[in-house]
Short mmCIF file of N, CA and C in Angstrom, two decimals:
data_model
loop_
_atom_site.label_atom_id
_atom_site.label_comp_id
_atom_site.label_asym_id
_atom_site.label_seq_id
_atom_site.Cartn_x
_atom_site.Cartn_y
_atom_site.Cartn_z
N UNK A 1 0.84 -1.19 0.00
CA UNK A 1 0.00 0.00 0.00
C UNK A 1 0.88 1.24 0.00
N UNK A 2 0.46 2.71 -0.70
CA UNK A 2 0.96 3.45 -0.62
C UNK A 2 1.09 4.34 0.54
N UNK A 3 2.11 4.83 1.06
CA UNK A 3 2.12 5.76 1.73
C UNK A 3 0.82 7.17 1.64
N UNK A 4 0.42 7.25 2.45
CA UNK A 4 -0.16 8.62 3.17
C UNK A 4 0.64 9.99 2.53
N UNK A 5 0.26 11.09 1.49
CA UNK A 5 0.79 11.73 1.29
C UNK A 5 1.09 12.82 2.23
N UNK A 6 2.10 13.88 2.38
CA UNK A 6 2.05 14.74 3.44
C UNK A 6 2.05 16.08 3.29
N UNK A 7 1.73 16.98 3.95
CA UNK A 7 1.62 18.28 3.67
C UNK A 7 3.00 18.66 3.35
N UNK A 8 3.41 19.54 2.22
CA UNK A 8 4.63 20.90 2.58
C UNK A 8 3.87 22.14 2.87
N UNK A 9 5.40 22.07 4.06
CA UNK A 9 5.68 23.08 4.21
C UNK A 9 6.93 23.93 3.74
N UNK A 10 7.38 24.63 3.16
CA UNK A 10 8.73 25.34 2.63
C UNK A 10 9.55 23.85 2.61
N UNK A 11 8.94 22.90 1.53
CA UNK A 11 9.38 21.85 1.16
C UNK A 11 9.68 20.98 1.88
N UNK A 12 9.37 20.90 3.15
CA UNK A 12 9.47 19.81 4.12
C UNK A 12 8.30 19.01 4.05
N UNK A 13 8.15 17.89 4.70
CA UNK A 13 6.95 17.06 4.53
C UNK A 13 6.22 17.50 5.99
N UNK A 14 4.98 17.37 6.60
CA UNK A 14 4.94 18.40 8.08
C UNK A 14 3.31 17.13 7.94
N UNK A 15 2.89 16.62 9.49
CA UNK A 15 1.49 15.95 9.24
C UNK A 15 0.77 17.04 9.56
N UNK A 16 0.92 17.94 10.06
CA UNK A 16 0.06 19.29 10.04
C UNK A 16 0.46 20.59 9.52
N UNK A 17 -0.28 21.47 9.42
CA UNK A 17 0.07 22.84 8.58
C UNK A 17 -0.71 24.13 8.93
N UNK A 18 0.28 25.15 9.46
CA UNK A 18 -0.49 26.21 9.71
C UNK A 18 -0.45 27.20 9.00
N UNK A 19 -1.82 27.40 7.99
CA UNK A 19 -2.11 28.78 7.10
C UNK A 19 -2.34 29.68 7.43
N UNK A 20 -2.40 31.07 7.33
CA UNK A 20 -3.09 32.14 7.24
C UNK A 20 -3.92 32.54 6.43
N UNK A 21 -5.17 32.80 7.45
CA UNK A 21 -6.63 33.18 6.74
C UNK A 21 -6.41 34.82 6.31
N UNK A 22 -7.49 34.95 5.62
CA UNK A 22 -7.39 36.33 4.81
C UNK A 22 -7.60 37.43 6.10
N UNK A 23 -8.29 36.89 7.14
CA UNK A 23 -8.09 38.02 7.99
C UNK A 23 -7.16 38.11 9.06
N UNK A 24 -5.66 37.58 8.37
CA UNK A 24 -4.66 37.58 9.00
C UNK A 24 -4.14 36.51 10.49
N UNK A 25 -5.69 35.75 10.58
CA UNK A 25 -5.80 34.22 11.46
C UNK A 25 -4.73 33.65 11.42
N UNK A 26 -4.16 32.82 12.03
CA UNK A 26 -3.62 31.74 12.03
C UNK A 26 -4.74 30.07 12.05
N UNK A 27 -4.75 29.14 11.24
CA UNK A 27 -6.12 27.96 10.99
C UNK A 27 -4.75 26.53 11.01
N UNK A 28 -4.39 25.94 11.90
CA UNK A 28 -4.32 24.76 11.90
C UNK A 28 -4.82 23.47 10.81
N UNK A 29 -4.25 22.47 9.76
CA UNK A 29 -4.68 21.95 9.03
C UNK A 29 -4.12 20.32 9.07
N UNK A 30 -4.48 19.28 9.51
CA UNK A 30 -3.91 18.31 9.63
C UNK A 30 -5.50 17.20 9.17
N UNK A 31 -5.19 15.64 8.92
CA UNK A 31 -5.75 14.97 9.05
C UNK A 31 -6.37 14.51 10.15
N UNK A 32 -7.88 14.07 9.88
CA UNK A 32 -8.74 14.03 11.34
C UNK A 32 -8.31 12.15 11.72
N UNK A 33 -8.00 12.14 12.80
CA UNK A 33 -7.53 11.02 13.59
C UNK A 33 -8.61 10.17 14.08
N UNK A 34 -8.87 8.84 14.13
CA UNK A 34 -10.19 8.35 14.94
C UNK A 34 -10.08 8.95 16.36
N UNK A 35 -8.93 9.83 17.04
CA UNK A 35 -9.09 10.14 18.66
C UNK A 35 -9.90 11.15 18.14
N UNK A 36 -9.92 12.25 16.68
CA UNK A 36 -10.48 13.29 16.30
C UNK A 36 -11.97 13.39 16.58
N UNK A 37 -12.87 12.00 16.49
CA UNK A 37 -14.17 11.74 16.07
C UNK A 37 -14.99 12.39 17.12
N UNK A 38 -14.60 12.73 18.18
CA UNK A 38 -15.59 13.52 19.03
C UNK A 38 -16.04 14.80 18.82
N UNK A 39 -14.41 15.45 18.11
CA UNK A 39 -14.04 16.99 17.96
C UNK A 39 -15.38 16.90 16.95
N UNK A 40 -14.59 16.11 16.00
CA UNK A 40 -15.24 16.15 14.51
C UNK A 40 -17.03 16.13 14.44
N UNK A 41 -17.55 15.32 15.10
CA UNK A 41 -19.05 15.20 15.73
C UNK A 41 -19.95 16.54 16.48
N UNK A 42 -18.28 17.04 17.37
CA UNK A 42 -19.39 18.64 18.02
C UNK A 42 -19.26 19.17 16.79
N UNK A 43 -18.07 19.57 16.18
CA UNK A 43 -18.19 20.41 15.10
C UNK A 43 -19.26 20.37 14.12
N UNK A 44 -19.94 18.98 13.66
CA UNK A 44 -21.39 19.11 12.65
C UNK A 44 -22.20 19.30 13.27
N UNK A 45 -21.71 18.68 14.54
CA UNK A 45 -23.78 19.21 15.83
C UNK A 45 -24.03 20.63 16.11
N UNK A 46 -22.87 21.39 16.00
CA UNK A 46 -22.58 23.26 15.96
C UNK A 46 -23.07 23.66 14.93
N UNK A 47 -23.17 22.85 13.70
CA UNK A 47 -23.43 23.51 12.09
C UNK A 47 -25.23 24.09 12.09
N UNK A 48 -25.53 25.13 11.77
CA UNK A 48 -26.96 25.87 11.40
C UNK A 48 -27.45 24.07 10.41
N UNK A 49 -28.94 24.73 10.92
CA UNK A 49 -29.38 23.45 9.72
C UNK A 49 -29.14 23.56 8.57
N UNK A 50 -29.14 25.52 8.15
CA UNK A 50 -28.85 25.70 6.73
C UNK A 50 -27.63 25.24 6.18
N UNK A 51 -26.45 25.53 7.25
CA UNK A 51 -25.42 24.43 6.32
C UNK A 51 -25.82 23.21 6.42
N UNK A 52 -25.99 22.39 7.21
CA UNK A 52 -26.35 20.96 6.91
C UNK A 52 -27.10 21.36 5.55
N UNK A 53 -28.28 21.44 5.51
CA UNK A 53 -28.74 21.42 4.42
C UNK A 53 -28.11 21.44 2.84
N UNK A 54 -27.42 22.63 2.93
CA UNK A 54 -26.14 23.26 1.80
C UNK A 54 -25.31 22.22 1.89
N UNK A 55 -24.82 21.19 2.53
CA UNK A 55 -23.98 20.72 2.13
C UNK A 55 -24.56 19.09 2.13
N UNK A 56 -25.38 18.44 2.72
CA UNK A 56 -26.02 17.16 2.75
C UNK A 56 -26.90 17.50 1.83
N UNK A 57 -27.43 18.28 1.09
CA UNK A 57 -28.42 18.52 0.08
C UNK A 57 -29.97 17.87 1.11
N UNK A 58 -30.00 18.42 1.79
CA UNK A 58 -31.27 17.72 2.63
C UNK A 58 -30.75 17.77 4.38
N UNK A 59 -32.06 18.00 5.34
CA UNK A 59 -31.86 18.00 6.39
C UNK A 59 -31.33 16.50 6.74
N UNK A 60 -30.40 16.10 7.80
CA UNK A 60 -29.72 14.63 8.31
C UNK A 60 -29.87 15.03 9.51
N UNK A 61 -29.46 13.69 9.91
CA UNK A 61 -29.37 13.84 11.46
C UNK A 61 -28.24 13.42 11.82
N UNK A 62 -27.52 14.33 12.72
CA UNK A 62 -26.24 14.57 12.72
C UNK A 62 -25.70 13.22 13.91
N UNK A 63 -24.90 12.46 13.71
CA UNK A 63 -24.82 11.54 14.20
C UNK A 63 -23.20 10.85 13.83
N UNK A 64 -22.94 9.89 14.26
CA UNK A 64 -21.25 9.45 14.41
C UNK A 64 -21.20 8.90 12.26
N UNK A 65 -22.20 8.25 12.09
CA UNK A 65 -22.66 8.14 10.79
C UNK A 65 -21.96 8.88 9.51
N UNK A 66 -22.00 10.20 10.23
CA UNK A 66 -21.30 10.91 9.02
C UNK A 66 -19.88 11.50 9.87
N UNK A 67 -19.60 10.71 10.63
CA UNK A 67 -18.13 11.09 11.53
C UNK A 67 -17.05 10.28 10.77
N UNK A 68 -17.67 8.89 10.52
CA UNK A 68 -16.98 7.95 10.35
C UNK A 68 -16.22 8.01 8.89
N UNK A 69 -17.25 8.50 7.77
CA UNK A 69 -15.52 8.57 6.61
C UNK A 69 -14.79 9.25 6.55
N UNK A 70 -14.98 10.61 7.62
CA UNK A 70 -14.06 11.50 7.48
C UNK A 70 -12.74 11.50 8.23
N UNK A 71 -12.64 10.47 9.34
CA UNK A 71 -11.70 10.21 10.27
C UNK A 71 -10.69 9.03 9.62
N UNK A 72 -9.41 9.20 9.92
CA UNK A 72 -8.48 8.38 9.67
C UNK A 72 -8.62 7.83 8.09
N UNK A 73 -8.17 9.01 7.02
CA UNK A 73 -8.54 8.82 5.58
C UNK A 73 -7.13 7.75 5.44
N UNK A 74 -7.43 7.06 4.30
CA UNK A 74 -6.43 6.44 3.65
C UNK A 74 -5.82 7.11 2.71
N UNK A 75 -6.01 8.25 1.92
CA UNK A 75 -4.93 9.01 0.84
C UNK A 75 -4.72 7.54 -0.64
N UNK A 76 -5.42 7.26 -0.44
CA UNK A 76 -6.19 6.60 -1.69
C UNK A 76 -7.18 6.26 -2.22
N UNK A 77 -8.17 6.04 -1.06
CA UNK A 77 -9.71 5.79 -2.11
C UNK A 77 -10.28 7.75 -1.21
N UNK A 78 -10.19 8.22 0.29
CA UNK A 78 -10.80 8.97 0.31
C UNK A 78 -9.48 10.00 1.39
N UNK A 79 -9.75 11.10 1.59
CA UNK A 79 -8.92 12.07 1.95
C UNK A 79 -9.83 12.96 2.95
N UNK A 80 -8.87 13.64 3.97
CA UNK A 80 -9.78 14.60 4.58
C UNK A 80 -8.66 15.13 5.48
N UNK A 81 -8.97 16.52 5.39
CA UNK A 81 -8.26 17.66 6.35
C UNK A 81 -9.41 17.97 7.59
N UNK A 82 -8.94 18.86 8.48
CA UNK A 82 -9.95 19.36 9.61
C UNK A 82 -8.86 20.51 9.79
N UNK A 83 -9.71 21.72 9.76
CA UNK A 83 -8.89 23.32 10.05
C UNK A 83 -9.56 23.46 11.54
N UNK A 84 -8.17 23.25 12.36
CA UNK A 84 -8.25 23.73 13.70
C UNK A 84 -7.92 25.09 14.33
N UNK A 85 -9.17 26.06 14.94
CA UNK A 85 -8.42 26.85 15.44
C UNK A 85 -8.71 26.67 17.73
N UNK A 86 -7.27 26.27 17.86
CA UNK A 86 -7.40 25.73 19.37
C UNK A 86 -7.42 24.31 19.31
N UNK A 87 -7.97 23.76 19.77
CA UNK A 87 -8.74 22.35 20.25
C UNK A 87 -10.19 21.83 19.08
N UNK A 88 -10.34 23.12 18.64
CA UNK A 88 -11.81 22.94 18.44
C UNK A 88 -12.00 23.28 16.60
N UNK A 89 -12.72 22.43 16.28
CA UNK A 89 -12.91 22.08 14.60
C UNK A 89 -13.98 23.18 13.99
N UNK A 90 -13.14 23.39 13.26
CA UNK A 90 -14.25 24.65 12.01
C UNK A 90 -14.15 24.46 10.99
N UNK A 91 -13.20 23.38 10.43
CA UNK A 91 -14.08 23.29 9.16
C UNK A 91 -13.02 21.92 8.88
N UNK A 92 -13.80 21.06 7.86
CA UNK A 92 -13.79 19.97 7.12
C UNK A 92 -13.69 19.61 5.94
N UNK A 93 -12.77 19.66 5.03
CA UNK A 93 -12.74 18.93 3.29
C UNK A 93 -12.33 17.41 3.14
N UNK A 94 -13.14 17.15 2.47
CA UNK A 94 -12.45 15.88 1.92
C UNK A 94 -12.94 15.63 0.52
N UNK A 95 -12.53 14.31 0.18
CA UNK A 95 -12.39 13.67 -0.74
C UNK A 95 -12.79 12.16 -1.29
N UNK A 96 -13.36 11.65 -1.80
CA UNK A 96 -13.82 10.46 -2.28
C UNK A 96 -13.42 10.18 -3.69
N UNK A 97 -12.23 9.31 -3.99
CA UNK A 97 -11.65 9.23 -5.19
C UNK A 97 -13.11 8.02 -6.24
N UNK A 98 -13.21 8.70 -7.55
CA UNK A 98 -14.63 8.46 -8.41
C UNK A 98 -13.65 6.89 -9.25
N UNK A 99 -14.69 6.85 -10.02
CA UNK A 99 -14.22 5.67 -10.78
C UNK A 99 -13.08 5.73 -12.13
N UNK A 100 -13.22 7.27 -12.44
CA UNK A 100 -11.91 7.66 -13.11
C UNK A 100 -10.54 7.59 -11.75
N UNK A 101 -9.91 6.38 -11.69
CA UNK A 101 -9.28 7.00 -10.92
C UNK A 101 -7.77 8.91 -10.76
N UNK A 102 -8.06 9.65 -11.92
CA UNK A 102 -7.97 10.28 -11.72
C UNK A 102 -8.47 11.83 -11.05
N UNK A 103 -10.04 11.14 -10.54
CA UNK A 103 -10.92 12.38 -10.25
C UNK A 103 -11.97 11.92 -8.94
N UNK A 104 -11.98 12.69 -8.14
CA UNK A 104 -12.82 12.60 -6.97
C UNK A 104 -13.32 13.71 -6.27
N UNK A 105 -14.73 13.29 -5.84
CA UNK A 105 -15.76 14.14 -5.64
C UNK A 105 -15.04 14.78 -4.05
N UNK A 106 -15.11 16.35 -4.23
CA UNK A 106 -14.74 16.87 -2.81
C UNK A 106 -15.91 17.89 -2.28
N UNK A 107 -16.01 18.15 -0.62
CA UNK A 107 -16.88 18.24 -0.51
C UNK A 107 -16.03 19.45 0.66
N UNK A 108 -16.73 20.23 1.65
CA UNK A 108 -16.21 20.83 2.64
C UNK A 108 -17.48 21.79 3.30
N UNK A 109 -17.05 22.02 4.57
CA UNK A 109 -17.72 22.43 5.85
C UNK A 109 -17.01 23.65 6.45
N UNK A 110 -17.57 24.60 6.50
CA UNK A 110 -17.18 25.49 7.32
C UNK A 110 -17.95 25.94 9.09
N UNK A 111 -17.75 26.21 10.34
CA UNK A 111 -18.36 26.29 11.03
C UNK A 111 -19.11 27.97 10.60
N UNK A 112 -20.08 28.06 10.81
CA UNK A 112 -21.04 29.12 10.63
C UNK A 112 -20.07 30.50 10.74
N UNK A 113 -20.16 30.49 12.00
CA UNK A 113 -19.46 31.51 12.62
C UNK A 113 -18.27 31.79 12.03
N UNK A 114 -17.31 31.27 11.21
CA UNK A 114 -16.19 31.14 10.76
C UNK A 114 -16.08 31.56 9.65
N UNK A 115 -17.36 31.17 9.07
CA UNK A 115 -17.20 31.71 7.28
C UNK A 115 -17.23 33.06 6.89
N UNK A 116 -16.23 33.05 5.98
CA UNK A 116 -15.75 34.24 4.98
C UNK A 116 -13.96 34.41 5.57
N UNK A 117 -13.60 33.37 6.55
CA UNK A 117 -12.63 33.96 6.82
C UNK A 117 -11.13 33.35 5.93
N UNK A 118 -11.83 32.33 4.73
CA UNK A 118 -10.89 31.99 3.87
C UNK A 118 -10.66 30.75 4.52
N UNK A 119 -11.14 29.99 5.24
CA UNK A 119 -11.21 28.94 5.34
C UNK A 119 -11.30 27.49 4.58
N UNK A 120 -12.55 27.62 3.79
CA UNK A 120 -12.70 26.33 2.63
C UNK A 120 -11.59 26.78 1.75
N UNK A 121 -11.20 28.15 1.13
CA UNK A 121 -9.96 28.52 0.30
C UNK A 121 -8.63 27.31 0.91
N UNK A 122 -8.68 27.82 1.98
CA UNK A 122 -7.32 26.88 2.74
C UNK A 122 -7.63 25.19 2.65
N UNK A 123 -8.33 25.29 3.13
CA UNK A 123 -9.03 23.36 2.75
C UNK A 123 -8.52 22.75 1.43
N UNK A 124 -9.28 23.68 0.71
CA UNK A 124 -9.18 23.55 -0.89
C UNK A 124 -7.60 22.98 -1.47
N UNK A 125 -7.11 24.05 -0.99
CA UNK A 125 -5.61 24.25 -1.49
C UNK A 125 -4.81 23.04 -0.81
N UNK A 126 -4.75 22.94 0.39
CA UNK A 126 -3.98 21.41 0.74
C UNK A 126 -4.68 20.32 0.66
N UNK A 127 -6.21 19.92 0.20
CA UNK A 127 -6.80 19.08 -0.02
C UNK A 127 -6.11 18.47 -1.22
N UNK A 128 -6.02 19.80 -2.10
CA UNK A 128 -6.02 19.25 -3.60
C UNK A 128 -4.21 18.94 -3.78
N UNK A 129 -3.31 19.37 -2.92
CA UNK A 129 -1.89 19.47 -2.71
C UNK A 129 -1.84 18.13 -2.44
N UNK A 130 -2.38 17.45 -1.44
CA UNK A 130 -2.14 16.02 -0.89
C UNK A 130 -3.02 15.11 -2.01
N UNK A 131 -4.14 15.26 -2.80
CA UNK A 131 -4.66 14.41 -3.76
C UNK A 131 -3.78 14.38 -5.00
N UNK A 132 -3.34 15.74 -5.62
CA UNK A 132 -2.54 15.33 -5.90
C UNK A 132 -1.00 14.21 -6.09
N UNK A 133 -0.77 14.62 -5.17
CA UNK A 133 0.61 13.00 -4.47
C UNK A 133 0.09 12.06 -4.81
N UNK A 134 -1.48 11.49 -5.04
CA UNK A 134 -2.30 10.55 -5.12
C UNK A 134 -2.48 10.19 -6.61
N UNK A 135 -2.06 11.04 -7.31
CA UNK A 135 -2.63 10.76 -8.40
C UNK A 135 -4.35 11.40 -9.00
N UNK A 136 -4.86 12.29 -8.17
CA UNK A 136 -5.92 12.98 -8.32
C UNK A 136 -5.83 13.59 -9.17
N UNK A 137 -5.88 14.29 -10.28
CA UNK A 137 -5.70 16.03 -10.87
C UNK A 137 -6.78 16.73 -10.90
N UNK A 138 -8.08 16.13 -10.74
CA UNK A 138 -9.15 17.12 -10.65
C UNK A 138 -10.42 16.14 -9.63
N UNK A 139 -11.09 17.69 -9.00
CA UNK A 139 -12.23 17.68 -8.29
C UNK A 139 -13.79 17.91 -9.15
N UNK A 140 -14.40 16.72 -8.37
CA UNK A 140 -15.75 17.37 -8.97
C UNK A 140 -16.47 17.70 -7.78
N UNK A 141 -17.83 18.98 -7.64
CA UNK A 141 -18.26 18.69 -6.37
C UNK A 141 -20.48 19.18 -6.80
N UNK A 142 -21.31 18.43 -6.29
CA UNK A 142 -22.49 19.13 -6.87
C UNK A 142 -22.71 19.67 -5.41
N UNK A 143 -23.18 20.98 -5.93
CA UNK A 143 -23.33 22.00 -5.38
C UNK A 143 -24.70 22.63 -5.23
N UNK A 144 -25.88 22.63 -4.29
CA UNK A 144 -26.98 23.14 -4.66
C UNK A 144 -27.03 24.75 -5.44
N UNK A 145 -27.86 25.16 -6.10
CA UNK A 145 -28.28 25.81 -6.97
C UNK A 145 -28.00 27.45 -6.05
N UNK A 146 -28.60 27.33 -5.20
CA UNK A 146 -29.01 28.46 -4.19
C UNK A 146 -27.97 28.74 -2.70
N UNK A 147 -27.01 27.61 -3.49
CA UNK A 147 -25.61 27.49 -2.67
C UNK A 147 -24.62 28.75 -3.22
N UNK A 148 -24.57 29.92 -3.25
CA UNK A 148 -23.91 30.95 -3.83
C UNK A 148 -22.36 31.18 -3.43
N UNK A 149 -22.71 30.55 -1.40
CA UNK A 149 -21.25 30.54 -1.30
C UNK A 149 -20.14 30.12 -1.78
#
């Protein structure tokens, strides 16, 4: 099996990574760990229904259910970051590699309160940095209509 690809940093390999958000933040970026799954769980039970909605395309019920593919990715069939600021989770990207294996559906979460601060931007960018290593080159993602963000 292949290795786990890893973040750079100023060309080092690093399992975590700290960006700066557009409003000059500091956002923590590493892979979510199965010890993660609790963090990862308050963080969707915090989410407005409207994001649930915006991003499950339909109200869910927030539960370990959708904890579980996002924790401890393999960096071959599926991928996932978690942007920490503190202890505590605000936002979520990942990845599900499609049947081209050069292309997989990505998806991401921001905590309410958090958005606009360039967050999914940051997701985005080392999501697609580490799928790449994978052999990824492109994302697809469906997006509701009335989803503007």
């Amino acid at each position: 099996m292949r290795e786990p690809p890893l973040l750079r940093v100023g060309g080092q390999a690093a399992g975590a990574v700290d960006v700066i958000l557009k409003d000059g933040g500091t956002l923590r970026l590493r892979p979510p760990a199965a010890g993660d799954a609790e963090a990862v769980l308050a963080f969707l039970q915090g989410l407005s229904e409207r994001t649930l909605y915006l991003r499950f395309h339909g109200i869910r019920h927030v539960d370990e259910s959708l904890v579980d593919p996002i924790v401890d990715p393999d960096w071959v069939e599926r991928g996932a970051l978690a942007g920490w600021l503190g202890d505590r989770v605000v936002g979520i990207a990942n990845y599900v590699r499609l049947r081209d294996p050069a292309v997989a559906e990505a998806a991401f979460l921001v905590a309410d309160e958090e958005q606009g601060r360039g967050i999914g931007t940051r997701l985005l960018e080392q999501l697609a940095a580490r799928a790449a290593e994978t052999g990824i080159t492109r994302f697809v993602a469906e997006v509701l209509a009335e989803n503007r963000q």
